[in-house]
Amino acid sequence: QQPVQSPQAVILREGEDAVINCSSSKALYSVHWYRQKHGEAPVFLMILLKGGEQKGHEKISASFNEKKQQSSLYLTASQLSYSGTYFCGTERPGNTGKLIFGQGTTLQVKP
Amino acid sequence: GAVVSQHPSRVICKSGTSVKIECRSLDFQATTMFWYRQFPKKSLMLMATSNEGSKATYEQGVEKDKFLINHASLTLSTLTVTSAHPEDSSFYICSCEGSGNTIYFGEGSWLTVV
């Protein structure tokens, strides 16, 4: 079953923050986050494996609440280069490697 | 550099013909590879799981006779779109699981059926 992402779209000014949520109705083994720009393949951002795990990559970080079957991606002090569509991909226990993607969140950062 | 190579990156074919897309793991062996399809402005949808030496496992709603998957070696999986039609035009992308739970995606293949 496809995880649900929210919001569907976000428009920000440069320097503003955003949070993208990913929620699953099924138990999760891990959550992967990707960013995709128009016409390009998705680019891997990070993977979260353990409940409560948080990771950071420059000004992009994420958390994973295994109990709630949710993950959130935090974009702080957004830059123009952050524009794109963000997807969470979820792995279920016993089905590692197989990602089920959310519907995507389109982020537009304006000057 | 890329650890999963996909070829071709773009292909245009005539309606009714077949097109083969290759997915190769470059630095590791992959007993399992995954094929996804993405329509414009939509999410990546898993089509099938490609298993080395055995039949692929298709997701619900994906026609196995139309999308032929062959995983003949530990580094190569192929997806053949048979009797392609304009509605098959899409972005096709493969992935495999490497070490440390990292999933590597190929560069993707843009298929246009005219």
PDB file of C-alpha atoms in Angstrom:
ATOM      1  CA  GLN A   1       0.000   0.000   0.000  1.00  0.00           C
ATOM      2  CA  GLN A   2       1.306   3.392  -1.031  1.00  0.00           C
ATOM      3  CA  PRO A   3       2.467   5.681   1.790  1.00  0.00           C
ATOM      4  CA  VAL A   4       0.784   9.059   1.981  1.00  0.00           C
ATOM      5  CA  GLN A   5       2.823  12.217   1.707  1.00  0.00           C
ATOM      6  CA  SER A   6       1.778  15.626   2.880  1.00  0.00           C
ATOM      7  CA  PRO A   7       1.589  18.314   1.799  1.00  0.00           C
ATOM      8  CA  GLN A   8       1.191  17.689  -1.924  1.00  0.00           C
ATOM      9  CA  ALA A   9       2.884  20.947  -2.812  1.00  0.00           C
ATOM     10  CA  VAL A  10       4.815  23.687  -1.076  1.00  0.00           C
ATOM     11  CA  ILE A  11       5.950  27.091  -2.261  1.00  0.00           C
ATOM     12  CA  LEU A  12       8.680  28.758  -0.248  1.00  0.00           C
ATOM     13  CA  ARG A  13      10.851  31.824  -0.351  1.00  0.00           C
ATOM     14  CA  GLU A  14      14.577  31.262  -0.199  1.00  0.00           C
ATOM     15  CA  GLY A  15      15.657  30.842   3.404  1.00  0.00           C
ATOM     16  CA  GLU A  16      12.343  29.517   4.662  1.00  0.00           C
ATOM     17  CA  ASP A  17      11.819  26.090   6.215  1.00  0.00           C
ATOM     18  CA  ALA A  18       9.589  23.211   5.153  1.00  0.00           C
ATOM     19  CA  VAL A  19       8.505  19.849   6.512  1.00  0.00           C
ATOM     20  CA  ILE A  20       7.337  16.961   4.360  1.00  0.00           C
ATOM     21  CA  ASN A  21       5.595  14.054   6.006  1.00  0.00           C
ATOM     22  CA  CYS A  22       5.316  10.430   4.957  1.00  0.00           C
ATOM     23  CA  SER A  23       2.855   8.128   6.624  1.00  0.00           C
ATOM     24  CA  SER A  24       2.282   4.415   6.143  1.00  0.00           C
ATOM     25  CA  SER A  25      -0.562   2.160   7.207  1.00  0.00           C
ATOM     26  CA  LYS A  26       1.836  -0.785   7.367  1.00  0.00           C
ATOM     27  CA  ALA A  27       4.799  -1.601   9.593  1.00  0.00           C
ATOM     28  CA  LEU A  28       8.031  -0.282   8.138  1.00  0.00           C
ATOM     29  CA  TYR A  29      11.603  -1.513   8.038  1.00  0.00           C
ATOM     30  CA  SER A  30      13.020   1.689   6.654  1.00  0.00           C
ATOM     31  CA  VAL A  31      12.212   4.934   4.910  1.00  0.00           C
ATOM     32  CA  HIS A  32      14.205   6.364   2.013  1.00  0.00           C
ATOM     33  CA  TRP A  33      13.970   9.941   0.808  1.00  0.00           C
ATOM     34  CA  TYR A  34      14.636  11.086  -2.748  1.00  0.00           C
ATOM     35  CA  ARG A  35      14.492  14.344  -4.637  1.00  0.00           C
ATOM     36  CA  GLN A  36      13.679  14.406  -8.327  1.00  0.00           C
ATOM     37  CA  LYS A  37      14.077  17.292 -10.689  1.00  0.00           C
ATOM     38  CA  HIS A  38      12.082  17.498 -13.862  1.00  0.00           C
ATOM     39  CA  GLY A  39      13.365  15.136 -16.529  1.00  0.00           C
ATOM     40  CA  GLU A  40      15.928  13.508 -14.257  1.00  0.00           C
ATOM     41  CA  ALA A  41      16.221  10.318 -12.233  1.00  0.00           C
ATOM     42  CA  PRO A  42      15.530  10.515  -8.493  1.00  0.00           C
ATOM     43  CA  VAL A  43      18.506  11.421  -6.335  1.00  0.00           C
ATOM     44  CA  PHE A  44      18.996   9.642  -3.041  1.00  0.00           C
ATOM     45  CA  LEU A  45      18.939  11.914   0.030  1.00  0.00           C
ATOM     46  CA  MET A  46      18.971   9.571   3.007  1.00  0.00           C
ATOM     47  CA  ILE A  47      17.758   6.356   4.527  1.00  0.00           C
ATOM     48  CA  LEU A  48      16.353   5.909   8.021  1.00  0.00           C
ATOM     49  CA  LEU A  49      16.431   2.456   9.464  1.00  0.00           C
ATOM     50  CA  LYS A  50      15.581   2.530  13.116  1.00  0.00           C
ATOM     51  CA  GLY A  51      12.623   3.893  14.945  1.00  0.00           C
ATOM     52  CA  GLY A  52      13.412   7.313  16.293  1.00  0.00           C
ATOM     53  CA  GLU A  53      16.405   7.653  14.047  1.00  0.00           C
ATOM     54  CA  GLN A  54      17.270  11.084  12.827  1.00  0.00           C
ATOM     55  CA  LYS A  55      19.738  11.946  10.137  1.00  0.00           C
ATOM     56  CA  GLY A  56      21.055  15.126   8.637  1.00  0.00           C
ATOM     57  CA  HIS A  57      22.623  16.126   5.373  1.00  0.00           C
ATOM     58  CA  GLU A  58      23.662  19.778   5.331  1.00  0.00           C
ATOM     59  CA  LYS A  59      20.390  21.599   5.932  1.00  0.00           C
ATOM     60  CA  ILE A  60      18.206  18.633   5.139  1.00  0.00           C
ATOM     61  CA  SER A  61      17.383  16.206   7.909  1.00  0.00           C
ATOM     62  CA  ALA A  62      14.806  13.540   8.576  1.00  0.00           C
ATOM     63  CA  SER A  63      13.271  11.542  11.361  1.00  0.00           C
ATOM     64  CA  PHE A  64      11.602   8.150  11.497  1.00  0.00           C
ATOM     65  CA  ASN A  65       9.035   7.171  14.079  1.00  0.00           C
ATOM     66  CA  GLU A  66       8.761   3.441  13.639  1.00  0.00           C
ATOM     67  CA  LYS A  67       5.922   3.129  16.103  1.00  0.00           C
ATOM     68  CA  LYS A  68       3.784   5.677  14.299  1.00  0.00           C
ATOM     69  CA  GLN A  69       4.962   4.395  10.909  1.00  0.00           C
ATOM     70  CA  GLN A  70       5.849   7.920   9.933  1.00  0.00           C
ATOM     71  CA  SER A  71       8.807   9.842   8.661  1.00  0.00           C
ATOM     72  CA  SER A  72       9.370  13.526   8.204  1.00  0.00           C
ATOM     73  CA  LEU A  73      11.861  15.384   6.034  1.00  0.00           C
ATOM     74  CA  TYR A  74      13.013  18.775   7.288  1.00  0.00           C
ATOM     75  CA  LEU A  75      14.367  21.394   4.918  1.00  0.00           C
ATOM     76  CA  THR A  76      15.848  24.384   6.699  1.00  0.00           C
ATOM     77  CA  ALA A  77      16.930  27.684   5.208  1.00  0.00           C
ATOM     78  CA  SER A  78      15.837  26.441   1.810  1.00  0.00           C
ATOM     79  CA  GLN A  79      17.880  27.196  -1.274  1.00  0.00           C
ATOM     80  CA  LEU A  80      16.755  27.513  -4.871  1.00  0.00           C
ATOM     81  CA  SER A  81      18.425  24.175  -5.578  1.00  0.00           C
ATOM     82  CA  TYR A  82      16.014  22.455  -3.218  1.00  0.00           C
ATOM     83  CA  SER A  83      13.204  22.843  -5.730  1.00  0.00           C
ATOM     84  CA  GLY A  84      11.909  19.551  -7.069  1.00  0.00           C
ATOM     85  CA  THR A  85       9.625  16.708  -6.164  1.00  0.00           C
ATOM     86  CA  TYR A  86      10.368  14.800  -2.985  1.00  0.00           C
ATOM     87  CA  PHE A  87       9.440  11.164  -2.640  1.00  0.00           C
ATOM     88  CA  CYS A  88       9.535   8.905   0.342  1.00  0.00           C
ATOM     89  CA  GLY A  89      10.066   5.233  -0.379  1.00  0.00           C
ATOM     90  CA  THR A  90       9.144   2.707   2.258  1.00  0.00           C
ATOM     91  CA  GLU A  91      10.541  -0.757   2.824  1.00  0.00           C
ATOM     92  CA  ARG A  92       8.545  -3.326   4.706  1.00  0.00           C
ATOM     93  CA  PRO A  93      10.061  -6.015   6.930  1.00  0.00           C
ATOM     94  CA  GLY A  94      10.895  -9.076   4.885  1.00  0.00           C
ATOM     95  CA  ASN A  95      10.796  -7.119   1.639  1.00  0.00           C
ATOM     96  CA  THR A  96      14.049  -5.250   1.763  1.00  0.00           C
ATOM     97  CA  GLY A  97      15.135  -3.626  -1.452  1.00  0.00           C
ATOM     98  CA  LYS A  98      11.553  -3.228  -2.613  1.00  0.00           C
ATOM     99  CA  LEU A  99      10.474   0.383  -2.274  1.00  0.00           C
ATOM    100  CA  ILE A 100       6.906   1.603  -2.357  1.00  0.00           C
ATOM    101  CA  PHE A 101       6.853   5.314  -3.059  1.00  0.00           C
ATOM    102  CA  GLY A 102       4.547   8.016  -1.833  1.00  0.00           C
ATOM    103  CA  GLN A 103       2.791  10.211  -4.360  1.00  0.00           C
ATOM    104  CA  GLY A 104       5.400  12.930  -4.040  1.00  0.00           C
ATOM    105  CA  THR A 105       5.556  16.477  -2.702  1.00  0.00           C
ATOM    106  CA  THR A 106       6.422  19.252  -5.098  1.00  0.00           C
ATOM    107  CA  LEU A 107       8.584  21.930  -3.558  1.00  0.00           C
ATOM    108  CA  GLN A 108       9.175  25.246  -5.266  1.00  0.00           C
ATOM    109  CA  VAL A 109      11.660  27.669  -3.787  1.00  0.00           C
ATOM    110  CA  LYS A 110      11.397  31.212  -5.078  1.00  0.00           C
ATOM    111  CA  PRO A 111      14.032  33.954  -4.819  1.00  0.00           C
TER     112      PRO A 111
ATOM    113  CA  GLY B   1      30.443   7.018 -10.454  1.00  0.00           C
ATOM    114  CA  ALA B   2      27.288   5.090 -11.201  1.00  0.00           C
ATOM    115  CA  VAL B   3      26.955   1.693  -9.586  1.00  0.00           C
ATOM    116  CA  VAL B   4      23.865   0.780 -11.583  1.00  0.00           C
ATOM    117  CA  SER B   5      23.895   1.419 -15.289  1.00  0.00           C
ATOM    118  CA  GLN B   6      20.767   1.543 -17.386  1.00  0.00           C
ATOM    119  CA  HIS B   7      20.636   1.533 -21.164  1.00  0.00           C
ATOM    120  CA  PRO B   8      19.353   3.111 -23.319  1.00  0.00           C
ATOM    121  CA  SER B   9      18.686   6.408 -21.603  1.00  0.00           C
ATOM    122  CA  ARG B  10      16.228   7.448 -24.302  1.00  0.00           C
ATOM    123  CA  VAL B  11      14.494   5.416 -26.948  1.00  0.00           C
ATOM    124  CA  ILE B  12      11.821   6.131 -29.512  1.00  0.00           C
ATOM    125  CA  CYS B  13      10.074   3.221 -31.128  1.00  0.00           C
ATOM    126  CA  LYS B  14       7.175   2.633 -33.428  1.00  0.00           C
ATOM    127  CA  SER B  15       3.889   1.350 -32.166  1.00  0.00           C
ATOM    128  CA  GLY B  16       3.774  -2.440 -32.288  1.00  0.00           C
ATOM    129  CA  THR B  17       7.494  -2.991 -31.929  1.00  0.00           C
ATOM    130  CA  SER B  18       9.388  -4.254 -28.896  1.00  0.00           C
ATOM    131  CA  VAL B  19      11.989  -2.412 -26.880  1.00  0.00           C
ATOM    132  CA  LYS B  20      14.578  -3.844 -24.510  1.00  0.00           C
ATOM    133  CA  ILE B  21      15.987  -1.908 -21.560  1.00  0.00           C
ATOM    134  CA  GLU B  22      19.047  -3.169 -19.709  1.00  0.00           C
ATOM    135  CA  CYS B  23      19.952  -2.702 -16.077  1.00  0.00           C
ATOM    136  CA  ARG B  24      23.451  -3.614 -14.923  1.00  0.00           C
ATOM    137  CA  SER B  25      24.979  -3.583 -11.473  1.00  0.00           C
ATOM    138  CA  LEU B  26      28.570  -2.476 -11.970  1.00  0.00           C
ATOM    139  CA  ASP B  27      30.355  -3.048  -8.683  1.00  0.00           C
ATOM    140  CA  PHE B  28      28.342  -5.771  -7.061  1.00  0.00           C
ATOM    141  CA  GLN B  29      26.177  -8.770  -7.726  1.00  0.00           C
ATOM    142  CA  ALA B  30      22.445  -8.394  -7.442  1.00  0.00           C
ATOM    143  CA  THR B  31      20.260 -11.450  -7.110  1.00  0.00           C
ATOM    144  CA  THR B  32      17.267  -9.173  -7.034  1.00  0.00           C
ATOM    145  CA  MET B  33      16.546  -6.094  -9.073  1.00  0.00           C
ATOM    146  CA  PHE B  34      13.425  -3.970  -9.228  1.00  0.00           C
ATOM    147  CA  TRP B  35      11.720  -2.266 -12.132  1.00  0.00           C
ATOM    148  CA  TYR B  36       9.665   0.900 -11.754  1.00  0.00           C
ATOM    149  CA  ARG B  37       7.631   3.016 -14.124  1.00  0.00           C
ATOM    150  CA  GLN B  38       6.883   6.686 -13.765  1.00  0.00           C
ATOM    151  CA  PHE B  39       4.316   8.599 -15.794  1.00  0.00           C
ATOM    152  CA  PRO B  40       4.632  12.401 -16.066  1.00  0.00           C
ATOM    153  CA  LYS B  41       3.976  14.166 -12.793  1.00  0.00           C
ATOM    154  CA  LYS B  42       3.284  10.875 -11.060  1.00  0.00           C
ATOM    155  CA  SER B  43       5.130   8.770  -8.554  1.00  0.00           C
ATOM    156  CA  LEU B  44       7.393   5.808  -9.234  1.00  0.00           C
ATOM    157  CA  MET B  45       5.306   2.672  -9.348  1.00  0.00           C
ATOM    158  CA  LEU B  46       6.891  -0.711  -8.771  1.00  0.00           C
ATOM    159  CA  MET B  47       6.263  -2.975 -11.729  1.00  0.00           C
ATOM    160  CA  ALA B  48       8.096  -6.139 -10.839  1.00  0.00           C
ATOM    161  CA  THR B  49      10.840  -7.826  -8.884  1.00  0.00           C
ATOM    162  CA  SER B  50      13.453  -9.447 -11.064  1.00  0.00           C
ATOM    163  CA  ASN B  51      14.981 -12.595  -9.562  1.00  0.00           C
ATOM    164  CA  GLU B  52      18.225 -14.042 -10.870  1.00  0.00           C
ATOM    165  CA  GLY B  53      17.672 -17.494 -12.287  1.00  0.00           C
ATOM    166  CA  SER B  54      13.930 -17.568 -11.721  1.00  0.00           C
ATOM    167  CA  LYS B  55      10.732 -15.905 -12.819  1.00  0.00           C
ATOM    168  CA  ALA B  56      10.036 -12.317 -12.058  1.00  0.00           C
ATOM    169  CA  THR B  57       7.341 -11.376  -9.585  1.00  0.00           C
ATOM    170  CA  TYR B  58       4.898  -8.852 -11.011  1.00  0.00           C
ATOM    171  CA  GLU B  59       2.861  -6.320  -9.100  1.00  0.00           C
ATOM    172  CA  GLN B  60      -0.877  -6.364  -9.388  1.00  0.00           C
ATOM    173  CA  GLY B  61      -2.101  -4.870 -12.637  1.00  0.00           C
ATOM    174  CA  VAL B  62       1.192  -5.276 -14.507  1.00  0.00           C
ATOM    175  CA  GLU B  63       0.916  -7.555 -17.537  1.00  0.00           C
ATOM    176  CA  LYS B  64       3.703 -10.108 -17.396  1.00  0.00           C
ATOM    177  CA  ASP B  65       3.317 -11.013 -21.063  1.00  0.00           C
ATOM    178  CA  LYS B  66       3.710  -7.416 -22.088  1.00  0.00           C
ATOM    179  CA  PHE B  67       6.615  -6.540 -19.816  1.00  0.00           C
ATOM    180  CA  LEU B  68       9.059  -9.398 -20.108  1.00  0.00           C
ATOM    181  CA  ILE B  69      11.776  -9.505 -17.494  1.00  0.00           C
ATOM    182  CA  ASN B  70      14.886 -11.612 -17.757  1.00  0.00           C
ATOM    183  CA  HIS B  71      17.544 -11.799 -15.049  1.00  0.00           C
ATOM    184  CA  ALA B  72      20.017 -14.200 -16.568  1.00  0.00           C
ATOM    185  CA  SER B  73      23.082 -13.183 -14.596  1.00  0.00           C
ATOM    186  CA  LEU B  74      23.914 -11.642 -11.241  1.00  0.00           C
ATOM    187  CA  THR B  75      24.673  -8.296 -12.837  1.00  0.00           C
ATOM    188  CA  LEU B  76      22.081  -7.934 -15.568  1.00  0.00           C
ATOM    189  CA  SER B  77      18.323  -7.658 -15.724  1.00  0.00           C
ATOM    190  CA  THR B  78      16.426  -6.740 -18.862  1.00  0.00           C
ATOM    191  CA  LEU B  79      12.936  -5.367 -19.320  1.00  0.00           C
ATOM    192  CA  THR B  80      11.352  -5.853 -22.726  1.00  0.00           C
ATOM    193  CA  VAL B  81       8.247  -3.875 -23.548  1.00  0.00           C
ATOM    194  CA  THR B  82       6.522  -5.989 -26.161  1.00  0.00           C
ATOM    195  CA  SER B  83       4.143  -4.684 -28.793  1.00  0.00           C
ATOM    196  CA  ALA B  84       4.598  -1.190 -27.439  1.00  0.00           C
ATOM    197  CA  HIS B  85       1.797   1.341 -27.692  1.00  0.00           C
ATOM    198  CA  PRO B  86       1.780   5.092 -27.084  1.00  0.00           C
ATOM    199  CA  GLU B  87       0.304   4.551 -23.603  1.00  0.00           C
ATOM    200  CA  ASP B  88       3.480   2.636 -22.690  1.00  0.00           C
ATOM    201  CA  SER B  89       5.481   5.821 -23.135  1.00  0.00           C
ATOM    202  CA  SER B  90       6.968   6.470 -19.742  1.00  0.00           C
ATOM    203  CA  PHE B  91      10.115   6.696 -17.652  1.00  0.00           C
ATOM    204  CA  TYR B  92      11.378   3.243 -16.693  1.00  0.00           C
ATOM    205  CA  ILE B  93      13.956   2.868 -13.945  1.00  0.00           C
ATOM    206  CA  CYS B  94      15.600  -0.064 -12.222  1.00  0.00           C
ATOM    207  CA  SER B  95      17.112  -0.467  -8.791  1.00  0.00           C
ATOM    208  CA  CYS B  96      19.117  -2.976  -6.794  1.00  0.00           C
ATOM    209  CA  GLU B  97      20.049  -3.310  -3.172  1.00  0.00           C
ATOM    210  CA  GLY B  98      23.710  -2.944  -2.350  1.00  0.00           C
ATOM    211  CA  SER B  99      25.532  -3.254   0.943  1.00  0.00           C
ATOM    212  CA  GLY B 100      24.308  -1.438   4.022  1.00  0.00           C
ATOM    213  CA  ASN B 101      20.693  -1.366   2.902  1.00  0.00           C
ATOM    214  CA  THR B 102      21.553   1.179   0.238  1.00  0.00           C
ATOM    215  CA  ILE B 103      19.335   0.989  -2.799  1.00  0.00           C
ATOM    216  CA  TYR B 104      20.932   2.092  -6.028  1.00  0.00           C
ATOM    217  CA  PHE B 105      18.896   3.341  -8.934  1.00  0.00           C
ATOM    218  CA  GLY B 106      19.877   3.344 -12.555  1.00  0.00           C
ATOM    219  CA  GLU B 107      19.780   6.560 -14.535  1.00  0.00           C
ATOM    220  CA  GLY B 108      16.403   5.666 -15.997  1.00  0.00           C
ATOM    221  CA  SER B 109      15.155   5.170 -19.539  1.00  0.00           C
ATOM    222  CA  TRP B 110      12.733   7.448 -21.326  1.00  0.00           C
ATOM    223  CA  LEU B 111      10.542   5.483 -23.700  1.00  0.00           C
ATOM    224  CA  THR B 112       8.484   7.233 -26.349  1.00  0.00           C
ATOM    225  CA  VAL B 113       6.222   5.133 -28.534  1.00  0.00           C
ATOM    226  CA  VAL B 114       5.062   6.856 -31.711  1.00  0.00           C
TER     227      VAL B 114
END
